[in-house]
Amino acid sequence: MAPVGISSVRKSFGALEVVHGVSIDIKDGEFVVLVGPSGCGKSTLLRMVAGLEDVTSGEIKIGEKVINNLLPRDRDVAMVFQSYALYPLKNVRENMAFGLRMRRTAKEVVEERVASASKTLGLKEYLERFPKELSGGQRQRVAMGRAIVRAPQVFLFDEPLSNLDARLRAQMRVEISLRHERLRTTSIYVTHDQVEAMTMADRIAVMRDGIVEQFGTPTELYDQPANAFVASFIGSPPINMMKGSLQRTAEEAWVDLGAGVRLPVPQGGNGETGMPVTYGVRPENIVIGGPHALEARVTLVEMMGPNYQVLATSGEHQLCLTVDRSNRVAAGDLISLGFDLKSVHLFDQKTGVRI
Ligand code: ADP
Ligand code: MG
């Protein structure tokens, strides 16, 4: 195990730069998730740590050692890919053992590691099977097993659960987290799924277009998003965003949505009067009734099990709120919405930065 230091790392393919100076310090034993939309540079960054892509500039360290120019096999990392890349003609045992054999590991050590990994992964009964005789979830476990037997300093995961159905994905998420609790191997996990990021990470780096927008714990990202992009990317259903202009007097502050609609804002915030802002409020921070009312028409009520998800329109704004099932609410109703002011965020419309 070791910390991983990524400093000012850039990557160009020909003339095109796709990673624009990323710096992330990952602590020893930490589980860090890189999350962001498709094409933002997550895999490229991970592949630079693995040694599968050159670093154009900047520095990557594992422990005290700069690894930019080490061959992949000398980096002591193990990677799990989205396409599990199992050897079709080798059985489970041989798939798991192959990497160790290539490194000329002693036969007894290989056997012991494969036995122990297949036990933790629930693969003991499947050691003689071939990949085509396994389910998607079992193949995924074999791919994990191949990484685990290596006992590397760092695990790298690139969307390892993307090929699984929703139920199995949720189950594997828990398994990976539990295994991390036990092994505490420094891990970097790439996904485009914010739920995976929020549930598995010690810390999350939210990426967009080759930069890191924010690096923090799941709670920090959810409660104190650095900007409108992070606020919108994290959370499901997503935060409601309404554009307006900030207004202040000595006594109070509000956002003017136009057409005479005013939304109250928290006391003591920043921003000058007249500033174009976006008013952000998460679905669970809206209540039906209460103070600070905004009139809205219900368009759809979705039964989610523990609560209702209500879609409503107010003027040009579409809003989503999650409310307790004790609310009697149906499509067509005119309702008034109240906001939990402690949880309201304001963003500068020009820069997107939270103010
Ligand atoms: P992500 O994993 O976040 O979806 P990638 O790291 O795969 O994104 O890609 C980031 C950007 O780099 C994309 O625009 C992609 O088209 C480009 N890219 C990735 N690999 C190559 C390559 N080998 N040659 C040229 N462009 C590439
Ligand atoms: Mg990718």
mmCIF file of C-alpha atoms and ligand atoms in Angstrom:
data_model
loop_
_atom_site.group_PDB
_atom_site.id
_atom_site.type_symbol
_atom_site.label_atom_id
_atom_site.label_comp_id
_atom_site.label_asym_id
_atom_site.label_seq_id
_atom_site.Cartn_x
_atom_site.Cartn_y
_atom_site.Cartn_z
ATOM 1 C CA MET A 1 0.000 0.000 0.000
ATOM 2 C CA ALA A 2 1.118 3.532 -0.709
ATOM 3 C CA PRO A 3 -0.139 7.049 -1.319
ATOM 4 C CA VAL A 4 -0.492 8.189 -4.929
ATOM 5 C CA GLY A 5 0.469 11.732 -5.916
ATOM 6 C CA ILE A 6 -0.788 13.158 -9.184
ATOM 7 C CA SER A 7 0.713 16.625 -9.809
ATOM 8 C CA SER A 8 -0.118 18.968 -12.690
ATOM 9 C CA VAL A 9 -0.596 16.035 -15.053
ATOM 10 C CA ARG A 10 -1.364 16.841 -18.676
ATOM 11 C CA LYS A 11 -2.040 14.550 -21.597
ATOM 12 C CA SER A 12 -2.121 15.326 -25.307
ATOM 13 C CA PHE A 13 -2.966 13.014 -28.177
ATOM 14 C CA GLY A 14 -1.106 14.670 -31.046
ATOM 15 C CA ALA A 15 -1.985 18.365 -30.941
ATOM 16 C CA LEU A 16 -5.105 17.801 -28.848
ATOM 17 C CA GLU A 17 -4.782 18.178 -25.079
ATOM 18 C CA VAL A 18 -7.438 16.139 -23.228
ATOM 19 C CA VAL A 19 -6.171 16.321 -19.616
ATOM 20 C CA HIS A 20 -5.326 19.894 -18.621
ATOM 21 C CA GLY A 21 -3.252 19.793 -15.472
ATOM 22 C CA VAL A 22 -4.802 17.523 -12.863
ATOM 23 C CA SER A 23 -3.512 17.401 -9.292
ATOM 24 C CA ILE A 24 -4.905 14.902 -6.780
ATOM 25 C CA ASP A 25 -3.215 13.606 -3.638
ATOM 26 C CA ILE A 26 -4.491 10.184 -2.680
ATOM 27 C CA LYS A 27 -3.722 8.957 0.818
ATOM 28 C CA ASP A 28 -2.383 5.544 1.692
ATOM 29 C CA GLY A 29 -5.348 3.145 1.842
ATOM 30 C CA GLU A 30 -7.822 5.658 0.467
ATOM 31 C CA PHE A 31 -10.579 4.763 -2.032
ATOM 32 C CA VAL A 32 -10.792 7.630 -4.521
ATOM 33 C CA VAL A 33 -13.382 7.771 -7.301
ATOM 34 C CA LEU A 34 -12.909 9.753 -10.512
ATOM 35 C CA VAL A 35 -16.373 10.622 -11.767
ATOM 36 C CA GLY A 36 -17.586 12.730 -14.669
ATOM 37 C CA PRO A 37 -19.407 12.569 -17.995
ATOM 38 C CA SER A 38 -18.167 10.361 -20.807
ATOM 39 C CA GLY A 39 -15.102 11.785 -22.555
ATOM 40 C CA CYS A 40 -13.886 13.991 -19.671
ATOM 41 C CA GLY A 41 -10.547 12.169 -19.357
ATOM 42 C CA LYS A 42 -11.107 9.701 -16.504
ATOM 43 C CA SER A 43 -9.784 6.619 -18.293
ATOM 44 C CA THR A 44 -6.881 8.553 -19.760
ATOM 45 C CA LEU A 45 -5.831 9.691 -16.281
ATOM 46 C CA LEU A 46 -6.165 6.168 -14.880
ATOM 47 C CA ARG A 47 -4.229 4.682 -17.796
ATOM 48 C CA MET A 48 -1.396 7.142 -17.129
ATOM 49 C CA VAL A 49 -1.217 5.841 -13.542
ATOM 50 C CA ALA A 50 -1.182 2.281 -14.872
ATOM 51 C CA GLY A 51 1.508 3.081 -17.423
ATOM 52 C CA LEU A 52 -0.698 2.306 -20.424
ATOM 53 C CA GLU A 53 -0.404 5.929 -21.642
ATOM 54 C CA ASP A 54 2.595 8.279 -21.477
ATOM 55 C CA VAL A 55 2.352 11.364 -19.297
ATOM 56 C CA THR A 56 2.769 14.454 -21.502
ATOM 57 C CA SER A 57 3.810 16.618 -18.547
ATOM 58 C CA GLY A 58 3.540 16.610 -14.770
ATOM 59 C CA GLU A 59 4.382 13.894 -12.297
ATOM 60 C CA ILE A 60 2.822 10.725 -10.903
ATOM 61 C CA LYS A 61 4.209 9.232 -7.702
ATOM 62 C CA ILE A 62 3.458 5.981 -5.928
ATOM 63 C CA GLY A 63 4.870 6.292 -2.437
ATOM 64 C CA GLU A 64 8.032 8.363 -2.740
ATOM 65 C CA LYS A 65 8.818 7.119 -6.234
ATOM 66 C CA VAL A 66 8.118 9.023 -9.452
ATOM 67 C CA ILE A 67 6.732 6.391 -11.820
ATOM 68 C CA ASN A 68 6.251 8.401 -15.044
ATOM 69 C CA ASN A 69 8.841 6.379 -16.893
ATOM 70 C CA LEU A 70 8.429 2.950 -15.308
ATOM 71 C CA LEU A 71 7.043 0.104 -17.368
ATOM 72 C CA PRO A 72 3.515 -0.958 -16.371
ATOM 73 C CA ARG A 73 4.758 -4.231 -14.888
ATOM 74 C CA ASP A 74 7.265 -2.390 -12.664
ATOM 75 C CA ARG A 75 4.616 -0.107 -11.121
ATOM 76 C CA ASP A 76 3.057 -2.573 -8.701
ATOM 77 C CA VAL A 77 -0.496 -1.659 -9.685
ATOM 78 C CA ALA A 78 -3.307 -3.997 -10.729
ATOM 79 C CA MET A 79 -6.104 -2.845 -13.001
ATOM 80 C CA VAL A 80 -9.665 -4.121 -13.479
ATOM 81 C CA PHE A 81 -11.255 -3.126 -16.778
ATOM 82 C CA GLN A 82 -14.853 -2.741 -17.904
ATOM 83 C CA SER A 83 -14.375 -5.497 -20.454
ATOM 84 C CA TYR A 84 -13.054 -8.096 -18.060
ATOM 85 C CA ALA A 85 -10.486 -9.236 -20.621
ATOM 86 C CA LEU A 86 -10.424 -12.806 -19.317
ATOM 87 C CA TYR A 87 -8.513 -15.420 -21.288
ATOM 88 C CA PRO A 88 -11.275 -17.477 -22.926
ATOM 89 C CA LEU A 89 -9.194 -20.638 -23.151
ATOM 90 C CA LYS A 90 -8.021 -20.583 -19.551
ATOM 91 C CA ASN A 91 -10.184 -21.678 -16.645
ATOM 92 C CA VAL A 92 -10.888 -19.499 -13.617
ATOM 93 C CA ARG A 93 -7.888 -20.802 -11.682
ATOM 94 C CA GLU A 94 -5.503 -20.117 -14.564
ATOM 95 C CA ASN A 95 -7.028 -16.719 -15.291
ATOM 96 C CA MET A 96 -6.383 -15.709 -11.701
ATOM 97 C CA ALA A 97 -2.907 -17.233 -11.544
ATOM 98 C CA PHE A 98 -1.636 -15.984 -14.898
ATOM 99 C CA GLY A 99 -0.336 -12.580 -13.794
ATOM 100 C CA LEU A 100 1.595 -14.141 -10.921
ATOM 101 C CA ARG A 101 3.073 -16.864 -13.104
ATOM 102 C CA MET A 102 4.244 -14.225 -15.591
ATOM 103 C CA ARG A 103 6.073 -12.609 -12.688
ATOM 104 C CA ARG A 104 7.650 -15.969 -11.820
ATOM 105 C CA THR A 105 5.998 -16.129 -8.425
ATOM 106 C CA ALA A 106 6.704 -19.338 -6.500
ATOM 107 C CA LYS A 107 4.169 -22.088 -7.175
ATOM 108 C CA GLU A 108 3.074 -22.428 -3.515
ATOM 109 C CA VAL A 109 2.488 -18.657 -3.257
ATOM 110 C CA VAL A 110 0.370 -18.696 -6.431
ATOM 111 C CA GLU A 111 -1.744 -21.567 -5.116
ATOM 112 C CA GLU A 112 -2.211 -19.947 -1.746
ATOM 113 C CA ARG A 113 -3.180 -16.557 -3.208
ATOM 114 C CA VAL A 114 -5.628 -18.073 -5.700
ATOM 115 C CA ALA A 115 -7.186 -20.209 -2.959
ATOM 116 C CA SER A 116 -7.588 -17.244 -0.652
ATOM 117 C CA ALA A 117 -8.929 -14.873 -3.324
ATOM 118 C CA SER A 118 -11.386 -17.436 -4.686
ATOM 119 C CA LYS A 119 -12.657 -17.953 -1.145
ATOM 120 C CA THR A 120 -13.268 -14.228 -0.519
ATOM 121 C CA LEU A 121 -14.888 -13.879 -3.937
ATOM 122 C CA GLY A 122 -17.133 -16.927 -3.648
ATOM 123 C CA LEU A 123 -15.436 -18.590 -6.623
ATOM 124 C CA LYS A 124 -14.145 -21.761 -4.959
ATOM 125 C CA GLU A 125 -16.649 -23.993 -6.760
ATOM 126 C CA TYR A 126 -15.887 -22.405 -10.114
ATOM 127 C CA LEU A 127 -12.109 -22.732 -10.367
ATOM 128 C CA GLU A 128 -12.234 -25.332 -13.152
ATOM 129 C CA ARG A 129 -14.824 -23.486 -15.260
ATOM 130 C CA PHE A 130 -14.106 -21.445 -18.347
ATOM 131 C CA PRO A 131 -15.252 -17.817 -18.752
ATOM 132 C CA LYS A 132 -18.037 -18.755 -21.178
ATOM 133 C CA GLU A 133 -19.523 -20.993 -18.455
ATOM 134 C CA LEU A 134 -19.864 -18.074 -16.017
ATOM 135 C CA SER A 135 -22.483 -15.355 -15.494
ATOM 136 C CA GLY A 136 -21.584 -11.686 -15.903
ATOM 137 C CA GLY A 137 -21.240 -11.239 -12.164
ATOM 138 C CA GLN A 138 -18.973 -14.272 -11.836
ATOM 139 C CA ARG A 139 -16.730 -13.036 -14.659
ATOM 140 C CA GLN A 140 -16.526 -9.704 -12.927
ATOM 141 C CA ARG A 141 -15.407 -11.508 -9.769
ATOM 142 C CA VAL A 142 -12.713 -13.385 -11.676
ATOM 143 C CA ALA A 143 -11.429 -10.071 -13.035
ATOM 144 C CA MET A 144 -11.331 -8.765 -9.458
ATOM 145 C CA GLY A 145 -9.608 -11.952 -8.340
ATOM 146 C CA ARG A 146 -6.892 -11.487 -10.917
ATOM 147 C CA ALA A 147 -6.139 -8.077 -9.398
ATOM 148 C CA ILE A 148 -6.401 -9.216 -5.776
ATOM 149 C CA VAL A 149 -3.961 -12.150 -6.086
ATOM 150 C CA ARG A 150 -1.299 -9.705 -7.176
ATOM 151 C CA ALA A 151 -1.483 -7.920 -3.772
ATOM 152 C CA PRO A 152 -0.403 -4.663 -5.461
ATOM 153 C CA GLN A 153 0.331 -1.277 -3.901
ATOM 154 C CA VAL A 154 -2.603 0.245 -5.816
ATOM 155 C CA PHE A 155 -5.817 -1.066 -7.393
ATOM 156 C CA LEU A 156 -7.102 0.728 -10.492
ATOM 157 C CA PHE A 157 -10.685 0.178 -11.639
ATOM 158 C CA ASP A 158 -12.113 1.449 -14.925
ATOM 159 C CA GLU A 159 -15.921 1.204 -14.873
ATOM 160 C CA PRO A 160 -15.767 -2.426 -13.681
ATOM 161 C CA LEU A 161 -19.535 -2.699 -13.083
ATOM 162 C CA SER A 162 -20.857 -1.060 -16.264
ATOM 163 C CA ASN A 163 -21.711 -4.352 -17.951
ATOM 164 C CA LEU A 164 -23.834 -5.652 -15.082
ATOM 165 C CA ASP A 165 -27.562 -5.208 -14.581
ATOM 166 C CA ALA A 166 -28.756 -2.759 -11.924
ATOM 167 C CA ARG A 167 -29.321 -5.304 -9.178
ATOM 168 C CA LEU A 168 -25.959 -7.025 -9.578
ATOM 169 C CA ARG A 169 -24.244 -3.650 -9.835
ATOM 170 C CA ALA A 170 -25.626 -2.639 -6.451
ATOM 171 C CA GLN A 171 -24.518 -5.963 -4.963
ATOM 172 C CA MET A 172 -20.982 -5.749 -6.416
ATOM 173 C CA ARG A 173 -20.679 -2.175 -5.181
ATOM 174 C CA VAL A 174 -21.226 -3.396 -1.649
ATOM 175 C CA GLU A 175 -18.807 -6.287 -2.151
ATOM 176 C CA ILE A 176 -16.047 -4.013 -3.428
ATOM 177 C CA SER A 177 -16.580 -1.636 -0.504
ATOM 178 C CA LEU A 178 -16.499 -4.456 2.040
ATOM 179 C CA ARG A 179 -13.367 -5.892 0.465
ATOM 180 C CA HIS A 180 -11.749 -2.472 0.601
ATOM 181 C CA GLU A 181 -12.615 -2.215 4.308
ATOM 182 C CA ARG A 182 -10.634 -5.421 4.815
ATOM 183 C CA LEU A 183 -7.695 -4.998 2.457
ATOM 184 C CA ARG A 184 -7.288 -1.200 2.660
ATOM 185 C CA THR A 185 -5.330 -1.136 -0.576
ATOM 186 C CA THR A 186 -5.111 2.336 -2.088
ATOM 187 C CA SER A 187 -7.676 2.372 -4.906
ATOM 188 C CA ILE A 188 -8.582 4.643 -7.807
ATOM 189 C CA TYR A 189 -11.996 3.858 -9.268
ATOM 190 C CA VAL A 190 -13.341 5.403 -12.477
ATOM 191 C CA THR A 191 -17.071 5.657 -13.157
ATOM 192 C CA HIS A 192 -19.586 7.936 -14.876
ATOM 193 C CA ASP A 193 -22.191 6.916 -12.281
ATOM 194 C CA GLN A 194 -22.531 9.379 -9.430
ATOM 195 C CA VAL A 195 -24.301 6.781 -7.277
ATOM 196 C CA GLU A 196 -21.226 4.530 -7.407
ATOM 197 C CA ALA A 197 -19.055 7.520 -6.599
ATOM 198 C CA MET A 198 -21.194 8.664 -3.665
ATOM 199 C CA THR A 199 -21.610 5.217 -2.122
ATOM 200 C CA MET A 200 -18.074 3.858 -2.511
ATOM 201 C CA ALA A 201 -15.642 6.750 -2.247
ATOM 202 C CA ASP A 202 -13.661 8.099 0.655
ATOM 203 C CA ARG A 203 -13.115 11.073 -1.633
ATOM 204 C CA ILE A 204 -14.423 11.922 -5.101
ATOM 205 C CA ALA A 205 -12.765 13.923 -7.877
ATOM 206 C CA VAL A 206 -15.470 15.324 -10.154
ATOM 207 C CA MET A 207 -14.005 15.820 -13.629
ATOM 208 C CA ARG A 208 -15.216 17.793 -16.619
ATOM 209 C CA ASP A 209 -13.421 18.382 -19.931
ATOM 210 C CA GLY A 210 -10.019 17.311 -18.635
ATOM 211 C CA ILE A 211 -9.980 19.208 -15.354
ATOM 212 C CA VAL A 212 -11.005 18.414 -11.779
ATOM 213 C CA GLU A 213 -13.922 20.624 -10.784
ATOM 214 C CA GLN A 214 -13.868 19.563 -7.117
ATOM 215 C CA PHE A 215 -12.098 16.978 -4.962
ATOM 216 C CA GLY A 216 -13.713 16.158 -1.635
ATOM 217 C CA THR A 217 -15.715 13.713 0.459
ATOM 218 C CA PRO A 218 -19.191 12.710 -0.745
ATOM 219 C CA THR A 219 -20.720 14.871 2.007
ATOM 220 C CA GLU A 220 -18.648 17.912 1.026
ATOM 221 C CA LEU A 221 -19.632 17.581 -2.632
ATOM 222 C CA TYR A 222 -23.304 17.167 -1.794
ATOM 223 C CA ASP A 223 -23.576 19.891 0.846
ATOM 224 C CA GLN A 224 -20.981 22.363 -0.424
ATOM 225 C CA PRO A 225 -20.672 21.963 -4.195
ATOM 226 C CA ALA A 226 -17.965 24.267 -5.564
ATOM 227 C CA ASN A 227 -20.042 25.181 -8.582
ATOM 228 C CA ALA A 228 -23.233 24.552 -10.519
ATOM 229 C CA PHE A 229 -21.694 21.688 -12.496
ATOM 230 C CA VAL A 230 -20.812 19.675 -9.380
ATOM 231 C CA ALA A 231 -24.177 20.518 -7.795
ATOM 232 C CA SER A 232 -26.015 19.216 -10.862
ATOM 233 C CA PHE A 233 -23.840 16.148 -11.384
ATOM 234 C CA ILE A 234 -24.100 14.868 -7.800
ATOM 235 C CA GLY A 235 -27.545 13.879 -6.506
ATOM 236 C CA SER A 236 -30.500 12.009 -7.935
ATOM 237 C CA PRO A 237 -32.994 13.281 -8.881
ATOM 238 C CA PRO A 238 -30.833 16.317 -9.658
ATOM 239 C CA ILE A 239 -30.915 19.667 -7.907
ATOM 240 C CA ASN A 240 -33.476 22.176 -9.229
ATOM 241 C CA MET A 241 -31.905 25.241 -10.833
ATOM 242 C CA MET A 242 -33.754 28.499 -11.514
ATOM 243 C CA LYS A 243 -32.218 31.571 -13.122
ATOM 244 C CA GLY A 244 -32.915 34.998 -11.705
ATOM 245 C CA SER A 245 -31.350 38.146 -10.395
ATOM 246 C CA LEU A 246 -30.118 38.641 -6.850
ATOM 247 C CA GLN A 247 -31.736 41.537 -4.997
ATOM 248 C CA ARG A 248 -30.677 43.000 -1.693
ATOM 249 C CA THR A 249 -31.896 45.654 0.667
ATOM 250 C CA ALA A 250 -30.542 46.412 4.125
ATOM 251 C CA GLU A 251 -33.129 44.063 5.646
ATOM 252 C CA GLU A 252 -33.522 41.195 3.243
ATOM 253 C CA ALA A 253 -32.315 39.402 0.154
ATOM 254 C CA TRP A 254 -34.159 37.454 -2.526
ATOM 255 C CA VAL A 255 -33.842 36.174 -6.055
ATOM 256 C CA ASP A 256 -36.174 37.766 -8.562
ATOM 257 C CA LEU A 257 -37.344 35.152 -11.062
ATOM 258 C CA GLY A 258 -39.283 37.696 -13.090
ATOM 259 C CA ALA A 259 -43.075 37.989 -13.462
ATOM 260 C CA GLY A 260 -43.198 39.168 -9.853
ATOM 261 C CA VAL A 261 -41.899 35.900 -8.375
ATOM 262 C CA ARG A 262 -39.424 36.257 -5.515
ATOM 263 C CA LEU A 263 -37.490 33.478 -3.834
ATOM 264 C CA PRO A 264 -35.971 34.149 -0.425
ATOM 265 C CA VAL A 265 -32.236 33.516 -0.016
ATOM 266 C CA PRO A 266 -30.254 32.626 3.092
ATOM 267 C CA GLN A 267 -29.062 35.496 5.286
ATOM 268 C CA GLY A 268 -25.519 36.784 5.084
ATOM 269 C CA GLY A 269 -24.631 35.436 1.650
ATOM 270 C CA ASN A 270 -22.325 37.015 -0.907
ATOM 271 C CA GLY A 271 -23.114 38.714 -4.197
ATOM 272 C CA GLU A 272 -24.249 42.207 -5.066
ATOM 273 C CA THR A 273 -27.722 43.349 -5.892
ATOM 274 C CA GLY A 274 -28.551 42.920 -9.576
ATOM 275 C CA MET A 275 -26.167 39.983 -10.036
ATOM 276 C CA PRO A 276 -27.453 37.254 -12.399
ATOM 277 C CA VAL A 277 -27.593 34.083 -10.309
ATOM 278 C CA THR A 278 -28.918 30.544 -10.402
ATOM 279 C CA TYR A 279 -31.002 29.448 -7.433
ATOM 280 C CA GLY A 280 -30.351 25.792 -6.592
ATOM 281 C CA VAL A 281 -32.491 23.659 -4.298
ATOM 282 C CA ARG A 282 -32.499 19.870 -4.031
ATOM 283 C CA PRO A 283 -35.766 17.905 -4.373
ATOM 284 C CA GLU A 284 -35.722 16.815 -0.709
ATOM 285 C CA ASN A 285 -35.346 20.418 0.482
ATOM 286 C CA ILE A 286 -38.703 21.497 -0.934
ATOM 287 C CA VAL A 287 -41.899 21.048 1.044
ATOM 288 C CA ILE A 288 -45.507 21.477 0.047
ATOM 289 C CA GLY A 289 -46.904 24.444 1.940
ATOM 290 C CA GLY A 290 -44.834 26.235 4.535
ATOM 291 C CA PRO A 291 -43.282 29.689 4.285
ATOM 292 C CA HIS A 292 -41.542 31.238 1.226
ATOM 293 C CA ALA A 293 -44.219 29.895 -1.032
ATOM 294 C CA LEU A 294 -43.903 29.499 -4.775
ATOM 295 C CA GLU A 295 -47.067 28.600 -6.654
ATOM 296 C CA ALA A 296 -46.769 25.554 -8.870
ATOM 297 C CA ARG A 297 -48.963 23.167 -10.827
ATOM 298 C CA VAL A 298 -48.408 19.428 -10.325
ATOM 299 C CA THR A 299 -47.763 17.630 -13.611
ATOM 300 C CA LEU A 300 -46.844 14.154 -12.400
ATOM 301 C CA VAL A 301 -46.689 12.178 -9.160
ATOM 302 C CA GLU A 302 -44.369 9.169 -9.128
ATOM 303 C CA MET A 303 -44.637 6.574 -6.386
ATOM 304 C CA MET A 304 -41.053 5.764 -5.339
ATOM 305 C CA GLY A 305 -41.795 3.408 -2.444
ATOM 306 C CA PRO A 306 -40.742 5.378 0.629
ATOM 307 C CA ASN A 307 -41.873 8.706 -0.853
ATOM 308 C CA TYR A 308 -43.418 10.468 -3.808
ATOM 309 C CA GLN A 309 -41.448 12.212 -6.491
ATOM 310 C CA VAL A 310 -43.517 15.149 -7.674
ATOM 311 C CA LEU A 311 -42.959 17.084 -10.884
ATOM 312 C CA ALA A 312 -44.456 20.565 -11.000
ATOM 313 C CA THR A 313 -44.227 23.685 -13.142
ATOM 314 C CA SER A 314 -44.110 27.253 -12.023
ATOM 315 C CA GLY A 315 -44.073 29.716 -14.907
ATOM 316 C CA GLU A 316 -41.223 28.569 -17.148
ATOM 317 C CA HIS A 317 -39.606 26.503 -14.376
ATOM 318 C CA GLN A 318 -39.819 22.734 -14.031
ATOM 319 C CA LEU A 319 -39.369 21.531 -10.489
ATOM 320 C CA CYS A 320 -38.875 18.127 -8.934
ATOM 321 C CA LEU A 321 -39.525 17.472 -5.271
ATOM 322 C CA THR A 322 -39.508 14.358 -3.129
ATOM 323 C CA VAL A 323 -42.192 14.457 -0.472
ATOM 324 C CA ASP A 324 -43.513 12.258 2.269
ATOM 325 C CA ARG A 325 -46.373 9.959 1.280
ATOM 326 C CA SER A 326 -48.629 11.599 3.847
ATOM 327 C CA ASN A 327 -48.984 14.423 1.286
ATOM 328 C CA ARG A 328 -52.218 14.084 -0.679
ATOM 329 C CA VAL A 329 -51.165 15.352 -4.054
ATOM 330 C CA ALA A 330 -52.272 14.580 -7.603
ATOM 331 C CA ALA A 331 -51.591 15.773 -11.136
ATOM 332 C CA GLY A 332 -53.383 19.052 -11.832
ATOM 333 C CA ASP A 333 -53.275 20.282 -8.219
ATOM 334 C CA LEU A 334 -52.150 23.831 -7.563
ATOM 335 C CA ILE A 335 -49.661 23.695 -4.686
ATOM 336 C CA SER A 336 -47.407 26.157 -2.903
ATOM 337 C CA LEU A 337 -43.786 25.183 -2.395
ATOM 338 C CA GLY A 338 -41.570 26.101 0.524
ATOM 339 C CA PHE A 339 -37.771 25.897 0.507
ATOM 340 C CA ASP A 340 -35.438 24.873 3.282
ATOM 341 C CA LEU A 341 -33.268 27.987 3.240
ATOM 342 C CA LYS A 342 -30.300 26.318 4.946
ATOM 343 C CA SER A 343 -29.964 24.050 1.926
ATOM 344 C CA VAL A 344 -30.399 26.595 -0.842
ATOM 345 C CA HIS A 345 -27.353 27.348 -3.010
ATOM 346 C CA LEU A 346 -26.734 30.383 -5.186
ATOM 347 C CA PHE A 347 -24.423 30.226 -8.190
ATOM 348 C CA ASP A 348 -22.918 33.056 -10.203
ATOM 349 C CA GLN A 349 -24.498 32.648 -13.657
ATOM 350 C CA LYS A 350 -21.333 33.845 -15.413
ATOM 351 C CA THR A 351 -18.770 31.577 -13.738
ATOM 352 C CA GLY A 352 -20.982 28.882 -12.234
ATOM 353 C CA VAL A 353 -19.154 29.330 -8.920
ATOM 354 C CA ARG A 354 -21.181 28.983 -5.734
ATOM 355 C CA ILE A 355 -21.450 32.327 -3.938
HETATM 356 P P1 ADP B 1 -13.617 9.025 -20.197
HETATM 357 O O1 ADP B 1 -12.923 7.814 -19.701
HETATM 358 O O2 ADP B 1 -13.798 10.090 -19.157
HETATM 359 O O3 ADP B 1 -14.914 8.730 -20.883
HETATM 360 P P2 ADP B 1 -11.329 9.221 -21.970
HETATM 361 O O4 ADP B 1 -10.204 9.400 -21.003
HETATM 362 O O5 ADP B 1 -11.500 7.873 -22.547
HETATM 363 O O6 ADP B 1 -12.687 9.730 -21.303
HETATM 364 O O7 ADP B 1 -11.156 10.248 -23.168
HETATM 365 C C1 ADP B 1 -10.888 11.608 -22.963
HETATM 366 C C2 ADP B 1 -10.736 12.285 -24.309
HETATM 367 O O8 ADP B 1 -9.545 11.820 -24.932
HETATM 368 C C3 ADP B 1 -11.868 11.975 -25.284
HETATM 369 O O9 ADP B 1 -12.147 13.132 -26.002
HETATM 370 C C4 ADP B 1 -11.282 10.906 -26.168
HETATM 371 O O10 ADP B 1 -11.860 10.946 -27.452
HETATM 372 C C5 ADP B 1 -9.817 11.269 -26.210
HETATM 373 N N1 ADP B 1 -8.946 10.099 -26.387
HETATM 374 C C6 ADP B 1 -8.835 9.036 -25.556
HETATM 375 N N2 ADP B 1 -7.934 8.142 -26.004
HETATM 376 C C7 ADP B 1 -7.467 8.653 -27.166
HETATM 377 C C8 ADP B 1 -6.477 8.199 -28.126
HETATM 378 N N3 ADP B 1 -5.808 7.064 -27.965
HETATM 379 N N4 ADP B 1 -6.259 9.006 -29.200
HETATM 380 C C9 ADP B 1 -6.915 10.180 -29.368
HETATM 381 N N5 ADP B 1 -7.832 10.651 -28.500
HETATM 382 C C10 ADP B 1 -8.105 9.908 -27.414
HETATM 383 MG MG MG B 2 -13.551 5.797 -19.783
#
